[in-house]
CSV table of C-alpha atoms and ligand atoms in Angstrom, one decimal:
chain,number,residue,atom,x,y,z
A,27,MET,CA,107.4,126.1,105.1
A,28,ALA,CA,105.6,122.8,105.5
A,29,SER,CA,104.3,122.3,102.0
A,30,ALA,CA,107.7,123.2,100.5
A,31,LEU,CA,108.8,119.9,102.2
A,32,LYS,CA,105.8,117.8,101.4
A,33,ASN,CA,103.7,117.5,98.3
A,34,LEU,CA,100.1,117.7,99.3
A,35,SER,CA,99.1,115.0,96.8
A,36,HIS,CA,101.5,112.4,98.2
A,37,TYR,CA,100.4,109.8,100.7
A,38,ASP,CA,101.0,106.2,101.4
A,39,GLU,CA,98.3,104.5,99.3
A,40,THR,CA,99.3,101.0,100.6
A,41,THR,CA,98.2,101.8,104.2
A,42,LEU,CA,95.0,103.8,103.4
A,43,PRO,CA,91.9,101.8,104.3
A,44,SER,CA,89.2,101.1,101.8
A,45,ALA,CA,86.5,103.8,101.6
A,46,ALA,CA,84.0,101.3,100.1
A,47,ASP,CA,81.7,101.3,103.2
A,48,LEU,CA,82.3,104.9,104.3
A,49,ARG,CA,80.0,107.9,103.9
A,50,PHE,CA,81.3,111.4,103.4
A,51,GLY,CA,80.1,115.0,103.4
A,52,ILE,CA,82.0,117.7,101.5
A,53,ALA,CA,81.3,121.4,102.0
A,54,VAL,CA,82.9,123.7,99.3
A,55,ALA,CA,83.2,127.5,99.6
A,56,ASP,CA,82.7,129.4,96.4
A,57,TRP,CA,85.0,132.3,97.2
A,58,ASN,CA,88.1,131.8,95.0
A,59,ALA,CA,86.1,129.2,93.1
A,60,GLN,CA,88.9,128.4,90.6
A,61,ILE,CA,90.9,127.2,93.5
A,62,THR,CA,88.2,125.6,95.7
A,63,HIS,CA,86.7,123.7,92.8
A,64,ALA,CA,90.1,122.2,92.0
A,65,LEU,CA,90.5,121.2,95.6
A,66,TYR,CA,87.0,119.6,95.6
A,67,GLN,CA,88.0,117.6,92.4
A,68,GLY,CA,91.2,116.4,94.1
A,69,CYS,CA,89.2,115.3,97.2
A,70,LEU,CA,86.4,113.6,95.2
A,71,ASP,CA,88.9,111.8,93.0
A,72,THR,CA,90.7,110.5,96.1
A,73,LEU,CA,87.6,109.2,97.7
A,74,LEU,CA,86.4,107.5,94.6
A,75,LYS,CA,89.9,106.1,93.9
A,76,HIS,CA,89.8,104.3,97.2
A,77,GLY,CA,86.4,102.8,96.7
A,78,ALA,CA,83.9,105.3,98.0
A,79,LYS,CA,80.5,105.1,96.3
A,80,GLU,CA,79.2,108.2,94.6
A,81,GLU,CA,75.8,107.8,96.4
A,82,ASN,CA,77.7,108.0,99.7
A,83,ILE,CA,79.3,111.3,99.0
A,84,HIS,CA,77.2,114.4,99.7
A,85,MET,CA,78.4,117.8,98.5
A,86,VAL,CA,77.1,121.2,99.2
A,87,GLN,CA,78.4,124.7,98.2
A,88,VAL,CA,78.4,127.7,100.4
A,89,PRO,CA,79.2,131.4,99.6
A,90,GLY,CA,82.5,131.6,101.6
A,91,SER,CA,84.8,129.8,104.0
A,92,PHE,CA,83.2,131.4,107.0
A,93,GLU,CA,80.1,129.4,106.2
A,94,LEU,CA,81.9,126.1,106.2
A,95,PRO,CA,81.3,125.0,109.9
A,96,ALA,CA,77.6,125.7,109.6
A,97,ALA,CA,77.4,123.8,106.3
A,98,ALA,CA,79.3,120.9,107.9
A,99,ARG,CA,76.7,120.9,110.8
A,100,MET,CA,73.9,120.9,108.3
A,101,LEU,CA,75.4,118.0,106.3
A,102,ALA,CA,75.7,116.0,109.5
A,103,GLY,CA,72.1,116.7,110.3
A,104,ALA,CA,70.9,115.7,106.9
A,105,HIS,CA,72.9,112.5,106.3
A,106,LYS,CA,74.6,109.7,108.2
A,107,LEU,CA,78.3,110.5,107.7
A,108,ASP,CA,81.6,109.0,108.8
A,109,ALA,CA,83.7,112.1,107.9
A,110,ILE,CA,83.2,115.6,106.6
A,111,VAL,CA,85.6,117.6,104.5
A,112,ALA,CA,85.5,121.5,104.5
A,113,ILE,CA,87.1,123.0,101.4
A,114,GLY,CA,87.9,126.7,101.1
A,115,CYS,CA,90.6,129.2,100.2
A,116,VAL,CA,91.1,132.4,102.2
A,117,ILE,CA,93.7,134.6,100.5
A,118,LYS,CA,95.4,137.2,102.7
A,119,GLY,CA,94.5,140.7,101.6
A,120,GLU,CA,95.0,144.3,102.8
A,121,THR,CA,93.1,143.8,106.0
A,122,ASN,CA,93.1,141.1,108.7
A,123,HIS,CA,89.9,139.5,107.4
A,124,ASN,CA,91.7,136.3,106.6
A,125,GLU,CA,92.8,135.8,110.3
A,126,TYR,CA,89.2,136.2,111.5
A,127,ILE,CA,87.9,133.8,108.9
A,128,ASN,CA,90.6,131.2,109.2
A,129,ASN,CA,90.5,131.1,113.0
A,130,SER,CA,86.7,130.9,113.0
A,131,VAL,CA,86.7,128.1,110.5
A,132,ALA,CA,89.4,126.1,112.3
A,133,MET,CA,87.8,126.5,115.7
A,134,GLY,CA,84.3,125.9,114.3
A,135,LEU,CA,85.4,122.7,112.6
A,136,ILE,CA,87.3,121.2,115.5
A,137,ASN,CA,84.6,122.1,118.0
A,138,LEU,CA,82.0,120.6,115.7
A,139,SER,CA,84.1,117.4,115.2
A,140,ILE,CA,84.2,116.8,119.0
A,141,ALA,CA,80.6,117.8,119.6
A,142,ILE,CA,79.1,115.5,117.0
A,143,ASN,CA,81.8,112.8,117.0
A,144,ILE,CA,82.3,113.1,113.3
A,145,PRO,CA,85.8,114.0,112.0
A,146,CYS,CA,85.7,117.4,110.2
A,147,ILE,CA,88.7,117.8,107.9
A,148,PHE,CA,90.3,121.2,107.4
A,149,GLY,CA,90.7,121.4,103.6
A,150,VAL,CA,91.1,125.2,103.7
A,151,LEU,CA,94.1,126.9,102.0
A,152,THR,CA,95.4,130.0,103.9
A,153,PRO,CA,97.8,131.5,101.3
A,154,ASN,CA,99.4,134.9,101.2
A,155,ASP,CA,98.6,135.3,97.5
A,156,GLU,CA,96.8,133.6,94.6
A,157,GLN,CA,100.0,132.0,93.3
A,158,GLN,CA,100.5,130.2,96.6
A,159,ALA,CA,97.0,128.9,96.3
A,160,LEU,CA,97.4,127.7,92.7
A,161,ASP,CA,100.6,125.9,93.8
A,162,ARG,CA,98.5,123.9,96.3
A,163,ALA,CA,95.4,123.3,94.2
A,164,GLY,CA,97.0,121.0,91.6
A,165,GLY,CA,100.3,123.0,91.1
A,166,ILE,CA,103.9,122.4,92.2
A,167,HIS,CA,103.0,121.6,95.8
A,168,GLY,CA,100.2,119.1,94.8
A,169,ASN,CA,96.6,119.4,95.8
A,170,LYS,CA,95.4,120.0,99.3
A,171,GLY,CA,92.0,118.4,98.3
A,172,VAL,CA,93.8,115.1,97.8
A,173,GLU,CA,95.4,115.4,101.3
A,174,ALA,CA,92.0,116.2,102.8
A,175,GLY,CA,90.4,113.3,101.0
A,176,ALA,CA,93.0,110.8,102.2
A,177,THR,CA,92.7,112.2,105.8
A,178,ALA,CA,89.0,111.9,105.7
A,179,ILE,CA,89.3,108.2,104.7
A,180,ARG,CA,91.7,107.5,107.5
A,181,MET,CA,89.6,109.3,110.1
A,182,ALA,CA,86.3,107.8,108.9
A,183,ALA,CA,87.8,104.3,109.0
A,184,LEU,CA,89.2,104.9,112.5
A,185,LYS,CA,85.7,106.0,113.6
A,186,LYS,CA,84.2,102.9,112.2
A,187,GLN,CA,86.9,100.7,113.6
A,188,LEU,CA,86.3,102.0,117.1
A,189,GLN,CA,82.5,101.8,116.8
A,190,GLN,CA,83.0,98.1,115.9
A,191,GLY,CA,85.3,97.5,118.9
A,192,GLU,CA,88.3,96.5,116.8
A,193,LYS,CA,91.8,97.1,118.1
A,194,SER,CA,94.6,98.9,116.2
A,195,LYS,CA,97.5,96.8,115.0
A,196,ILE,CA,101.0,98.0,116.1
A,197,GLY,CA,103.0,99.2,113.1
A,198,PHE,CA,99.7,99.9,111.2
B,21,DLZ,C1,84.5,138.5,102.7
B,21,DLZ,C2,85.5,137.5,102.3
B,21,DLZ,C3,86.8,137.8,101.9
B,21,DLZ,C4,87.2,139.3,102.0
B,21,DLZ,N1,87.7,137.0,101.5
B,21,DLZ,C5,87.4,135.7,101.4
B,21,DLZ,C6,88.3,134.7,101.0
B,21,DLZ,O1,89.5,135.0,100.6
B,21,DLZ,N2,87.9,133.4,101.0
B,21,DLZ,C7,86.7,133.0,101.4
B,21,DLZ,O2,86.4,131.8,101.4
B,21,DLZ,N3,85.8,133.9,101.8
B,21,DLZ,C8,86.1,135.2,101.8
B,21,DLZ,N4,85.2,136.1,102.2
B,21,DLZ,C9,83.8,135.7,102.5
B,21,DLZ,C10,83.5,135.1,103.9
B,21,DLZ,O3,84.0,133.8,104.0
B,21,DLZ,C11,82.0,135.0,104.1
B,21,DLZ,O4,81.4,134.3,103.1
B,21,DLZ,C12,81.3,136.4,104.2
B,21,DLZ,O5,82.0,137.2,105.2
B,21,DLZ,C13,79.9,136.3,104.7
B,21,DLZ,O6,79.7,135.6,105.9
């Protein structure tokens, strides 16, 4: 159980690049809104904490997680972005709907990332029940939105670094 070992809000702040010159899109699914809005807040707080400017953060809301890849594509078409975060929460129910949605969103986002050369971050919780979701949306296992925000900063900075032809330093 990965998140039993790692708090989702913990990351090494000292090695995270500044987000001051980076532009972000965030797509938020409204299914399980109590959870996803808490994830969004965690993500937004993280971007702002590391210097991102409010005017460089573009957020849209969509009905459910299944719509996240399309929303990410629309965001990329509407704004110049360095990274996109997709935020959702798909709770397992009596049927296999969660597997169809989760697989579609994961494949949609990774395929989109590669196709448009903009990192799309998987900020989607895939819990077995609501308590597991609450535990990961600001509860005992931290907030996956924070993890997604920190990941977006790293990937956006990497994209910018490579665009500018800079080399990585060994040891980070
Ligand atoms: C239909 C559905 C169900 C049953 N469960 C969830 C869920 O737990 N989390 C979520 O984000 N969305 C859910 N949806 C909605 C789908 O993602 C999608 O919005 C609809 O199937 C319409 O395409």
